[in-house]
Every structure is written in C-alpha cells, then in structure tokens.
Amino acid sequence: MDVAYVCEWEKRPKSNHCPSIPLVCAWSCRNLVAFTTDLKNEEEKDLTHMIHIIDTEHPWDIYSINSGHNEVITCLEWDQSGSRLLSADADGQIKCWGMAEHLVNGWESSLGSAVEGDPIVALSWLHNGVKLALHVEKSGSSNFGEKFSRVKFSPSLTLFGGKPMEGWMAVTVSGLVSVSLLKPNGTLLTASESLCRLRGRVALADIAFTGGGNIVVAATDGSSSSPVQFYKVCVGVVNEKCRIDTELLPSLFMRCTTDPARKDKYPAVTHLKFLTRENSEQVLLCASSQLGSIVECWSLRKEGLPVNNIFQHRSPVVGEKQPMILKWRILSATSDLDRVSAVALPKLPISISNTDLKVASDTKFCPGLGLALAFHDGSIHIVHRLSLQTMGVFYGSSASSQRGPDEPALKRQRPAGTAGHFKALQLSWTSLALVGIDNHGKLHMLRVSPSMGHTLDMNTSLRHLLFLLEYCMVTGYDWWDILLHVQPSMVHNLVDKLHEEYMRQNQALQQVLSTRIVAMKASLCKLSSATVARACDYHAKLLLIAISSTLKSLLRPHVLNTPDKSPGDRLAEICVKNTDTDIDKVMINLKTEEFVLDASTLQSLQQLIQWVGDLVLYLLASLPNQGSLVRPGFGFLRDGPSLGMLREMMVVIRIWGLLKPGCLPIYTATSDNQDSMSLLFRLLTKLWLCSRDENHPSEPDDSLIDECCLLPSQLLVPNMDWLPVNDGVVSKLQNKQPLRLQFGKPYSLPGLGSGALVEIFSRTPGSQRMDNLRCLHLGVCPTEDSKACTRCGCVTMLRSPNKTTALKQWEQRWIKNCLCGGLWRRIPTTVS
C-alpha cells in the first residue's frame, strides 16, 4: 500500500473546515467520493454542516454543498448507479441529492424524508435485485458469463411486472425503522415501525439484504455486555400505503465479554458491520476501550438440534429428520489490537466458495477478500475478511517519518497527540484503492496492490488487472482505480489481451460492449507516452461509430411493408459486396428515395459530415509516412471495419449532396474542376480492400501510396483536432511519488515528459478551442459555458445552439455521459 495523493484544505484565517464528528465518507461505483466537514465561522460561532463531492481524477475540483442539515451528518450512502446520494443527520432528516444538469460539480436535493428529532444511525438504499458473483477460479475461462455470473436475488420491493421499486430505509437511535419508497410518479411513501415490541436504544446498526427480498438489521445498544440483536424486516405496499413487518432473529454475545480474562477490558462496541450488504450471515464486530480494541467475525450457521432417544423411538419421522435451528458461531477473532478508529469493507462481490478461495490464495488475488482497519496511531491494516489475519500494513505519515531505517516498529515513542489518524475509510468498488479522511480533514488516496505486495510474475499481475477490467466492462462501473496500478510497460499487453478476451464473446455481447471496450483501451493508452497517439485514434473511433449510427438512423424505408432489413443495414451490405472504386457505380445500387431528407436537416448535419470528410482526407494523406507510430491516425490504416464505415458514410454524403449541395464537406482544392469526393472514395476503397480480410491483411501497393503522396498537392490537408491531453491526475501518478494537492486549486504538472509528443496534442495559447462533440470551433476565448468529460477531457458547450431535431437528438445522446462513458463537469469560461 502506498499513497497516491493527499488533498488538503487551504489555510484560511476567517473560516476553517474542521472534520465533523462522526466523520462520514462514501465512495460510488462511478468513482465519486463524498465526505463531510463542519465549517466553523469565527463571528457567528455556529457550524455549517457541509457535504463535499469529488471525482477521484480531479480531486482539487471539489463541489461543496451547504447541506441544510441542522445537526451533524451521521450517514452518507450512494445508490447502485453511483449518481444519487443520501445524507442523514442527528435530527432525523434524510435528503436525497442528485446531479443538476448531469454535472459532477453541481448537486441539488429534490427529495427527503424525516423522523423528527430522532438521530439516524444506519441508512441504506433498498436493493434492486442485481447481484453478480466474481468467480476467481474461472478467471481463465473465455466466457464473461462464467466469470461473472448473475446470482438469483430478489429486490427488496417490486412494482408491477417485477420492476424493482426505489427507496431507502433508515434505523434511528430509539429503535425505529423508517422506510421511504419512491413511486414512479415521483412522490414518496413513508412509514415507520419499531424494530421490536420492547424498544431500546440503538447505538450502532447496520442493514443487509437476503436473496429472498428481506432486509436484516443488526443493532446494539453500544455496551459490549449486551447482546447484538438481529431483526428481519419485510416491506410491502398495501392499498397505496407502505407496510413494515419485523421479526426477531437469533442474537449473539461478543466473545470478549464471555472470556473471563477480558471480561471488562473492552466495555463499548464501536463498530458493527455486515461483511457485505448482500450477505446477512456474516457480521464484523469491534469492541474498544480507551487504549485498545478487539475485532471478531461471526457467521450464522444451521445446526441440528439433538433429540432425546425417547422421541426417536416414538416417531420414526423425527428420528430421520433432525430439527434444525440457526445459531451464530464465531469464525475468528483478533488478539488485542491498538484502538480502531475506522473500518472499510470490500464492495467487490467475490464468490467465497472453497475452490474460489483456494485459487485466489494460490494466485495471490486479494481484491474483495481484505477489509481495512484504521488505528489511532495513524496506521492501516488490511486483514482477511474471514480469518482476520493481516494481509498488508500501511504506516501513517507520522509513523514513518519518525522511525529510523533499521529501528523496529515497536521501539518508537508515541508522538504526543499530533499524529493524524483516519476517521473514515472507504474501499473503492474493485478494492484497488482506499480513501481515508484524517482528523485534520485531509483526504488521502492509497493504492492497494491486487496481490497485497506479493511479487508476482508479469503474466499473473496482468491477469489480475485484466479480470477486474472485464468486471468493470460488464457492470459499467468506472475503472479509474484499476488505472492506478497500470505501469507504462503493461499498457500494450493489457490492450491486446483485453481485445482477445472481447473477441471470444458471442456476437450479441460484443455489440453491447463495443463502445465501452474502445473507451477502456483509450484510457489505458493514455498512461504510456509510447501509446498516447493510439488513445487519440480510439477517441476518434468512438466519434466515428456514433456519427455513423446517427446518420444511418436518419434513413427511412420508402414503403411501409419493407423487407426485414433497415436501409442502414442494406447500405452496409451493398457497400461490402460492391468493391467498385467509383462512387457513382456504388450509388446506383441504392434506392435513392430512402435517402430523402429535408434541406434544413441536411444543412444542420454539415459539421458532422465535414468531420468525416476531413478524417478521410487526413488518413489518406498520412498513409505514405505510416511508419511513424507517434502520429495519430495510424490505428485506422489497418482497421478494416472502420475504413468500411467511412466508405459507407462517403456514399450517404454523396447522395445527400445531390439533394442539398450545401451539406457536402468543403475541401480546398488546387484545381477547379476536380471531383474531390470521388478521388478520395477511390483511394479509400483501395486502402479498404487491403485490410478488409482481418486474418490476411495485404500491404497497400506502390501506386496507391504514390497517389496518396500527391494528395497534399491537390487538396489542402486539414489539421485534425484530436482530443486535448488529459489534465487529470492518474497519468501523473506513475513514479510512485505521492502528489500534494489542495482543494479548490487546479493542479498543473509538466505532462508526459517527452517534448515531441506534447507538441502534437497540447494547445498553443492562441489556438482555437473545439467543441469536440458538435465538431464546432468555439474561438480562441470561448464565451459560452462549457462542460468537459471527467475521463477523456472531451469539451462541449452546455447549451445547445441548434434548433433542428436531428441535431437535438445527437445532443440528447450525450447529455448524461460523454462518448467514453465518463461524467461531465462544468469548466469555467476562460476570460483572458
């Protein structure tokens, strides 16, 4: 484990952020981290309870919400899609936050519920019934369905037709359970019920779900000599009212209180957690005193009840079938530890069958198996979630600086009260990163190695990262935390292997994942200076796929009782069959009436059409110097499917040009009477024929290369606008030096080092800014508000300048996510 970066608050004299007590933190599957602080104001002497949301790639770009909670915030919970956040406070208020205009740095609260004056100790979204299991033993299998199998799991509550109902559930200090259900029309149904007839104080609670759609609540009154109670909660809707039924389940007493040697040593229960929110049968308990803690892991087992012999003779049925009861049994316990200040549990749904655990321990695959404990001396231990044996240790900053190189850890003196320790810990969704917030409000991002520091051969460590990348590809989660572990030397192998695995899937799955894998390859290629140009190709490919599907979707069948193929499919089929190099001969085979669109629509598409035309010209002109891998565009010259797509687009554009000449791409030619479109189509077809057969690509012949050499003297080759170099943090973390960042201050580091590379991609101060989605120039100092993608840095305007439906549809496609699947953040307008 090592620190990737530390982000701290600026020291301001007037007001300062102090960590709230209790400090809470939550990490979403889109790699957004939310945490709380209290803002102290010197004059007013009161506290404002703040919620801060950061995207892990741009931690300095923090969005702080004045939460409007009157009391301290006790819980934060992200939903399963990672885009909505619940917050609850010590006054019983619960608020639901969502993104305003789908921007990561704009949040607003639209919904909320309350249990007046009753502090909330546990909070959770209801389960939506989606559960995967990762099978480590199948990590070599070729089928994604075997590696990540869907587990039969019922949602907590279903609407008509089995659709999961959204909502949340909270447990309060006085032993109430409160459920709020979100109806499809946007209204809330709220109900509360006491956990059991004898209501008692609940100091700590946790919520888990069972496969049958029930909810299990664990609760304790905070004293380690009292039992830890478990309750089953069923939620239903009867006559438009929410109904809650609760029943008692077996309870347990902590082992340390029944052990005479430790009887009064640890008086308070400080942490109570189910191991995962889908596993209500394993629970983690931590009891502490002022000086130390002990952690225990318990599991719920079915056991046979011994029956007296008298009954066995009387009734043969009982004799054969022993009655079963459920009982809590202790799995493991630690010895006396230092005082625990925070616990983080893994969210990776790894299957813990015996074979999977054995394969995981043989290949040293640890994500999902370790949970993190933070101690008051600033250190963090990662322990196995079943055996509680230590797997990895991180000594905090205060500890490592004071210890000499060869002094043992035990001899160092405790620093007098200045040491920072972590108040809140969260593991990322793949368990490869750990965020900790310490008692000074600093945020530490730690890398957690997939093998927990065991040195592995390159192949195995690539396999581990590949397995987790595939998991993110299948689930749609963000893979930023995996990129933390990719070294520049691994990039090439990872991209190749990812492609191999993808090609083994069935056709339908390949189609579903087709854009996600391109985005994944692009983000990997950015990490090494040797492959940055390929990242540009992948982003251009994403845009090409999107433009191609949009333009094809505008074609309409001429008669209603059409054959089974859509005009777009028929176009693709004819272009593949007809290898003619003359564009007009290919055109003759198409039914032109399918291509009829009104002139204003065609005119509005000109920007996208121009981009396609420029790309074709740029690629053909760069064919002669194809030896240089450094230049973007190289990836397309051997990519048969992409060249085929460009060829189809050229045919469509040519037909549309007959209807409305204004929509054709504009080329600056040296002679007046030259037909640029048919010239480019001829060369493109020849190039496509070379790489059409993926298994036996042939080299382009000399005559083609000669013609391409002449292109720059016939047409003016445009400057393609490749995506800007990423300003995020992940590509700067590879030298293992922790970065020091400040909230609210943009961070700039010299980029990738090698000068030649940066010149191609970096922006000179006077150059035009581009709207990368609408393919428009925004000018040198754009005045419009724009948003940028948090992952690939693609920039586009927030408000649409277009009126036509065709382009509004195009913009609607990218309103929530970028082409690469990243979320949007608002960027300030540059006023020079």
mmCIF file with all atom_site columns, N, CA and C in Angstrom, residues 488 491 523-536 630 723-734 748-762:
data_model
loop_
_atom_site.group_PDB
_atom_site.id
_atom_site.type_symbol
_atom_site.label_atom_id
_atom_site.label_alt_id
_atom_site.label_comp_id
_atom_site.label_asym_id
_atom_site.label_entity_id
_atom_site.label_seq_id
_atom_site.pdbx_PDB_ins_code
_atom_site.Cartn_x
_atom_site.Cartn_y
_atom_site.Cartn_z
_atom_site.occupancy
_atom_site.B_iso_or_equiv
_atom_site.pdbx_formal_charge
_atom_site.auth_seq_id
_atom_site.auth_comp_id
_atom_site.auth_asym_id
_atom_site.auth_atom_id
_atom_site.pdbx_PDB_model_num
ATOM 1   N N  . PRO A 1 488 ? 3.436  1.947  -17.328 1.00 0.00 ? 488 PRO A N  1
ATOM 2   C CA . PRO A 1 488 ? 3.502  2.191  -18.780 1.00 0.00 ? 488 PRO A CA 1
ATOM 3   C C  . PRO A 1 488 ? 3.910  0.959  -19.583 1.00 0.00 ? 488 PRO A C  1
ATOM 4   N N  . VAL A 1 491 ? 0.916  -1.397 -20.669 1.00 0.00 ? 491 VAL A N  1
ATOM 5   C CA . VAL A 1 491 ? -0.225 -0.916 -21.461 1.00 0.00 ? 491 VAL A CA 1
ATOM 6   C C  . VAL A 1 491 ? -0.454 -1.759 -22.711 1.00 0.00 ? 491 VAL A C  1
ATOM 7   N N  . SER A 1 523 ? -8.363 4.827  -22.461 1.00 0.00 ? 523 SER A N  1
ATOM 8   C CA . SER A 1 523 ? -7.873 5.301  -21.166 1.00 0.00 ? 523 SER A CA 1
ATOM 9   C C  . SER A 1 523 ? -6.578 4.580  -20.784 1.00 0.00 ? 523 SER A C  1
ATOM 10  N N  . LEU A 1 524 ? -6.421 3.335  -21.221 1.00 0.00 ? 524 LEU A N  1
ATOM 11  C CA . LEU A 1 524 ? -5.157 2.630  -20.939 1.00 0.00 ? 524 LEU A CA 1
ATOM 12  C C  . LEU A 1 524 ? -4.019 3.252  -21.743 1.00 0.00 ? 524 LEU A C  1
ATOM 13  N N  . CYS A 1 525 ? -4.294 3.559  -23.024 1.00 0.00 ? 525 CYS A N  1
ATOM 14  C CA . CYS A 1 525 ? -3.230 4.077  -23.886 1.00 0.00 ? 525 CYS A CA 1
ATOM 15  C C  . CYS A 1 525 ? -2.702 5.423  -23.408 1.00 0.00 ? 525 CYS A C  1
ATOM 16  N N  . LYS A 1 526 ? -3.516 6.171  -22.669 1.00 0.00 ? 526 LYS A N  1
ATOM 17  C CA . LYS A 1 526 ? -3.049 7.474  -22.195 1.00 0.00 ? 526 LYS A CA 1
ATOM 18  C C  . LYS A 1 526 ? -1.955 7.357  -21.153 1.00 0.00 ? 526 LYS A C  1
ATOM 19  N N  . LEU A 1 527 ? -1.802 6.147  -20.572 1.00 0.00 ? 527 LEU A N  1
ATOM 20  C CA . LEU A 1 527 ? -0.898 6.030  -19.425 1.00 0.00 ? 527 LEU A CA 1
ATOM 21  C C  . LEU A 1 527 ? 0.554  5.876  -19.849 1.00 0.00 ? 527 LEU A C  1
ATOM 22  N N  . SER A 1 528 ? 0.790  5.619  -21.135 1.00 0.00 ? 528 SER A N  1
ATOM 23  C CA . SER A 1 528 ? 2.178  5.442  -21.561 1.00 0.00 ? 528 SER A CA 1
ATOM 24  C C  . SER A 1 528 ? 2.462  6.407  -22.695 1.00 0.00 ? 528 SER A C  1
ATOM 25  N N  . SER A 1 529 ? 3.631  7.041  -22.640 1.00 0.00 ? 529 SER A N  1
ATOM 26  C CA . SER A 1 529 ? 3.921  8.060  -23.650 1.00 0.00 ? 529 SER A CA 1
ATOM 27  C C  . SER A 1 529 ? 4.083  7.420  -25.030 1.00 0.00 ? 529 SER A C  1
ATOM 28  N N  . ALA A 1 530 ? 4.343  6.110  -25.070 1.00 0.00 ? 530 ALA A N  1
ATOM 29  C CA . ALA A 1 530 ? 4.524  5.467  -26.376 1.00 0.00 ? 530 ALA A CA 1
ATOM 30  C C  . ALA A 1 530 ? 3.186  5.249  -27.076 1.00 0.00 ? 530 ALA A C  1
ATOM 31  N N  . THR A 1 531 ? 2.091  5.219  -26.316 1.00 0.00 ? 531 THR A N  1
ATOM 32  C CA . THR A 1 531 ? 0.814  4.860  -26.949 1.00 0.00 ? 531 THR A CA 1
ATOM 33  C C  . THR A 1 531 ? -0.199 6.000  -26.929 1.00 0.00 ? 531 THR A C  1
ATOM 34  N N  . VAL A 1 532 ? 0.233  7.213  -26.574 1.00 0.00 ? 532 VAL A N  1
ATOM 35  C CA . VAL A 1 532 ? -0.741 8.309  -26.489 1.00 0.00 ? 532 VAL A CA 1
ATOM 36  C C  . VAL A 1 532 ? -1.449 8.527  -27.816 1.00 0.00 ? 532 VAL A C  1
ATOM 37  N N  . ALA A 1 533 ? -0.715 8.359  -28.925 1.00 0.00 ? 533 ALA A N  1
ATOM 38  C CA . ALA A 1 533 ? -1.338 8.603  -30.230 1.00 0.00 ? 533 ALA A CA 1
ATOM 39  C C  . ALA A 1 533 ? -2.470 7.605  -30.464 1.00 0.00 ? 533 ALA A C  1
ATOM 40  N N  . ARG A 1 534 ? -2.306 6.376  -29.950 1.00 0.00 ? 534 ARG A N  1
ATOM 41  C CA . ARG A 1 534 ? -3.369 5.390  -30.142 1.00 0.00 ? 534 ARG A CA 1
ATOM 42  C C  . ARG A 1 534 ? -4.617 5.800  -29.374 1.00 0.00 ? 534 ARG A C  1
ATOM 43  N N  . ALA A 1 535 ? -4.437 6.456  -28.217 1.00 0.00 ? 535 ALA A N  1
ATOM 44  C CA . ALA A 1 535 ? -5.605 6.916  -27.455 1.00 0.00 ? 535 ALA A CA 1
ATOM 45  C C  . ALA A 1 535 ? -6.424 7.874  -28.306 1.00 0.00 ? 535 ALA A C  1
ATOM 46  N N  . CYS A 1 536 ? -5.738 8.744  -29.076 1.00 0.00 ? 536 CYS A N  1
ATOM 47  C CA . CYS A 1 536 ? -6.447 9.670  -29.968 1.00 0.00 ? 536 CYS A CA 1
ATOM 48  C C  . CYS A 1 536 ? -7.249 8.906  -31.018 1.00 0.00 ? 536 CYS A C  1
ATOM 49  N N  . VAL A 1 630 ? 3.934  7.478  -33.779 1.00 0.00 ? 630 VAL A N  1
ATOM 50  C CA . VAL A 1 630 ? 3.698  8.590  -32.872 1.00 0.00 ? 630 VAL A CA 1
ATOM 51  C C  . VAL A 1 630 ? 2.519  9.436  -33.330 1.00 0.00 ? 630 VAL A C  1
ATOM 52  N N  . LEU A 1 723 ? -8.283 14.926 -29.358 1.00 0.00 ? 723 LEU A N  1
ATOM 53  C CA . LEU A 1 723 ? -8.702 15.340 -28.009 1.00 0.00 ? 723 LEU A CA 1
ATOM 54  C C  . LEU A 1 723 ? -7.535 15.938 -27.238 1.00 0.00 ? 723 LEU A C  1
ATOM 55  N N  . PRO A 1 724 ? -7.795 16.908 -26.369 1.00 0.00 ? 724 PRO A N  1
ATOM 56  C CA . PRO A 1 724 ? -6.701 17.515 -25.617 1.00 0.00 ? 724 PRO A CA 1
ATOM 57  C C  . PRO A 1 724 ? -6.082 16.506 -24.649 1.00 0.00 ? 724 PRO A C  1
ATOM 58  N N  . VAL A 1 725 ? -4.836 16.766 -24.294 1.00 0.00 ? 725 VAL A N  1
ATOM 59  C CA . VAL A 1 725 ? -4.179 15.899 -23.323 1.00 0.00 ? 725 VAL A CA 1
ATOM 60  C C  . VAL A 1 725 ? -4.917 16.026 -22.004 1.00 0.00 ? 725 VAL A C  1
ATOM 61  N N  . ASN A 1 726 ? -5.044 14.896 -21.323 1.00 0.00 ? 726 ASN A N  1
ATOM 62  C CA . ASN A 1 726 ? -5.850 14.887 -20.115 1.00 0.00 ? 726 ASN A CA 1
ATOM 63  C C  . ASN A 1 726 ? -5.192 15.698 -18.999 1.00 0.00 ? 726 ASN A C  1
ATOM 64  N N  . ASP A 1 727 ? -6.028 16.461 -18.279 1.00 0.00 ? 727 ASP A N  1
ATOM 65  C CA . ASP A 1 727 ? -5.469 17.229 -17.169 1.00 0.00 ? 727 ASP A CA 1
ATOM 66  C C  . ASP A 1 727 ? -5.681 16.508 -15.846 1.00 0.00 ? 727 ASP A C  1
ATOM 67  N N  . GLY A 1 728 ? -6.127 15.234 -15.906 1.00 0.00 ? 728 GLY A N  1
ATOM 68  C CA . GLY A 1 728 ? -6.422 14.510 -14.664 1.00 0.00 ? 728 GLY A CA 1
ATOM 69  C C  . GLY A 1 728 ? -5.162 14.048 -13.966 1.00 0.00 ? 728 GLY A C  1
ATOM 70  N N  . VAL A 1 729 ? -5.369 13.290 -12.902 1.00 0.00 ? 729 VAL A N  1
ATOM 71  C CA . VAL A 1 729 ? -4.277 13.009 -12.002 1.00 0.00 ? 729 VAL A CA 1
ATOM 72  C C  . VAL A 1 729 ? -3.648 11.646 -12.285 1.00 0.00 ? 729 VAL A C  1
ATOM 73  N N  . VAL A 1 730 ? -4.397 10.745 -12.964 1.00 0.00 ? 730 VAL A N  1
ATOM 74  C CA . VAL A 1 730 ? -3.950 9.354  -12.980 1.00 0.00 ? 730 VAL A CA 1
ATOM 75  C C  . VAL A 1 730 ? -2.679 9.159  -13.803 1.00 0.00 ? 730 VAL A C  1
ATOM 76  N N  . SER A 1 731 ? -2.493 9.967  -14.857 1.00 0.00 ? 731 SER A N  1
ATOM 77  C CA . SER A 1 731 ? -1.287 9.760  -15.670 1.00 0.00 ? 731 SER A CA 1
ATOM 78  C C  . SER A 1 731 ? -0.054 10.362 -15.007 1.00 0.00 ? 731 SER A C  1
ATOM 79  N N  . LYS A 1 732 ? -0.250 11.104 -13.913 1.00 0.00 ? 732 LYS A N  1
ATOM 80  C CA . LYS A 1 732 ? 0.909  11.722 -13.245 1.00 0.00 ? 732 LYS A CA 1
ATOM 81  C C  . LYS A 1 732 ? 1.342  10.931 -12.014 1.00 0.00 ? 732 LYS A C  1
ATOM 82  N N  . LEU A 1 733 ? 0.711  9.764  -11.796 1.00 0.00 ? 733 LEU A N  1
ATOM 83  C CA . LEU A 1 733 ? 0.961  9.063  -10.535 1.00 0.00 ? 733 LEU A CA 1
ATOM 84  C C  . LEU A 1 733 ? 1.896  7.882  -10.712 1.00 0.00 ? 733 LEU A C  1
ATOM 85  N N  . GLN A 1 734 ? 2.580  7.804  -11.875 1.00 0.00 ? 734 GLN A N  1
ATOM 86  C CA . GLN A 1 734 ? 3.257  6.537  -12.110 1.00 0.00 ? 734 GLN A CA 1
ATOM 87  C C  . GLN A 1 734 ? 4.631  6.431  -11.488 1.00 0.00 ? 734 GLN A C  1
ATOM 88  N N  . SER A 1 748 ? -1.320 21.740 -11.931 1.00 0.00 ? 748 SER A N  1
ATOM 89  C CA . SER A 1 748 ? -0.703 21.592 -13.253 1.00 0.00 ? 748 SER A CA 1
ATOM 90  C C  . SER A 1 748 ? 0.703  21.063 -13.076 1.00 0.00 ? 748 SER A C  1
ATOM 91  N N  . LEU A 1 749 ? 0.985  20.003 -13.771 1.00 0.00 ? 749 LEU A N  1
ATOM 92  C CA . LEU A 1 749 ? 2.308  19.383 -13.728 1.00 0.00 ? 749 LEU A CA 1
ATOM 93  C C  . LEU A 1 749 ? 2.793  19.330 -15.161 1.00 0.00 ? 749 LEU A C  1
ATOM 94  N N  . PRO A 1 750 ? 4.074  19.424 -15.397 1.00 0.00 ? 750 PRO A N  1
ATOM 95  C CA . PRO A 1 750 ? 4.537  19.158 -16.765 1.00 0.00 ? 750 PRO A CA 1
ATOM 96  C C  . PRO A 1 750 ? 4.081  17.764 -17.165 1.00 0.00 ? 750 PRO A C  1
ATOM 97  N N  . GLY A 1 751 ? 3.551  17.663 -18.391 1.00 0.00 ? 751 GLY A N  1
ATOM 98  C CA . GLY A 1 751 ? 2.860  16.435 -18.781 1.00 0.00 ? 751 GLY A CA 1
ATOM 99  C C  . GLY A 1 751 ? 3.729  15.216 -18.903 1.00 0.00 ? 751 GLY A C  1
ATOM 100 N N  . LEU A 1 752 ? 3.738  14.610 -20.110 1.00 0.00 ? 752 LEU A N  1
ATOM 101 C CA . LEU A 1 752 ? 4.296  13.272 -20.241 1.00 0.00 ? 752 LEU A CA 1
ATOM 102 C C  . LEU A 1 752 ? 5.807  13.260 -20.417 1.00 0.00 ? 752 LEU A C  1
ATOM 103 N N  . GLY A 1 753 ? 6.454  14.409 -20.311 1.00 0.00 ? 753 GLY A N  1
ATOM 104 C CA . GLY A 1 753 ? 7.918  14.342 -20.318 1.00 0.00 ? 753 GLY A CA 1
ATOM 105 C C  . GLY A 1 753 ? 8.532  14.524 -21.699 1.00 0.00 ? 753 GLY A C  1
ATOM 106 N N  . SER A 1 754 ? 8.246  13.620 -22.641 1.00 0.00 ? 754 SER A N  1
ATOM 107 C CA . SER A 1 754 ? 8.958  13.717 -23.912 1.00 0.00 ? 754 SER A CA 1
ATOM 108 C C  . SER A 1 754 ? 8.377  14.878 -24.721 1.00 0.00 ? 754 SER A C  1
ATOM 109 N N  . GLY A 1 755 ? 9.218  15.804 -25.113 1.00 0.00 ? 755 GLY A N  1
ATOM 110 C CA . GLY A 1 755 ? 8.754  17.063 -25.685 1.00 0.00 ? 755 GLY A CA 1
ATOM 111 C C  . GLY A 1 755 ? 8.006  16.910 -26.994 1.00 0.00 ? 755 GLY A C  1
ATOM 112 N N  . ALA A 1 756 ? 8.531  16.038 -27.879 1.00 0.00 ? 756 ALA A N  1
ATOM 113 C CA . ALA A 1 756 ? 7.949  15.939 -29.222 1.00 0.00 ? 756 ALA A CA 1
ATOM 114 C C  . ALA A 1 756 ? 6.478  15.572 -29.155 1.00 0.00 ? 756 ALA A C  1
ATOM 115 N N  . LEU A 1 757 ? 6.164  14.661 -28.200 1.00 0.00 ? 757 LEU A N  1
ATOM 116 C CA . LEU A 1 757 ? 4.789  14.186 -28.111 1.00 0.00 ? 757 LEU A CA 1
ATOM 117 C C  . LEU A 1 757 ? 3.836  15.288 -27.748 1.00 0.00 ? 757 LEU A C  1
ATOM 118 N N  . VAL A 1 758 ? 4.242  16.047 -26.731 1.00 0.00 ? 758 VAL A N  1
ATOM 119 C CA . VAL A 1 758 ? 3.310  17.007 -26.162 1.00 0.00 ? 758 VAL A CA 1
ATOM 120 C C  . VAL A 1 758 ? 2.937  18.045 -27.203 1.00 0.00 ? 758 VAL A C  1
ATOM 121 N N  . GLU A 1 759 ? 3.866  18.341 -28.115 1.00 0.00 ? 759 GLU A N  1
ATOM 122 C CA . GLU A 1 759 ? 3.586  19.406 -29.085 1.00 0.00 ? 759 GLU A CA 1
ATOM 123 C C  . GLU A 1 759 ? 2.389  19.076 -29.970 1.00 0.00 ? 759 GLU A C  1
ATOM 124 N N  . ILE A 1 760 ? 2.238  17.799 -30.320 1.00 0.00 ? 760 ILE A N  1
ATOM 125 C CA . ILE A 1 760 ? 1.129  17.453 -31.210 1.00 0.00 ? 760 ILE A CA 1
ATOM 126 C C  . ILE A 1 760 ? -0.201 17.741 -30.520 1.00 0.00 ? 760 ILE A C  1
ATOM 127 N N  . PHE A 1 761 ? -0.277 17.377 -29.233 1.00 0.00 ? 761 PHE A N  1
ATOM 128 C CA . PHE A 1 761 ? -1.581 17.372 -28.579 1.00 0.00 ? 761 PHE A CA 1
ATOM 129 C C  . PHE A 1 761 ? -1.856 18.631 -27.776 1.00 0.00 ? 761 PHE A C  1
ATOM 130 N N  . SER A 1 762 ? -0.800 19.322 -27.342 1.00 0.00 ? 762 SER A N  1
ATOM 131 C CA . SER A 1 762 ? -1.072 20.431 -26.427 1.00 0.00 ? 762 SER A CA 1
ATOM 132 C C  . SER A 1 762 ? -1.592 21.614 -27.213 1.00 0.00 ? 762 SER A C  1
#
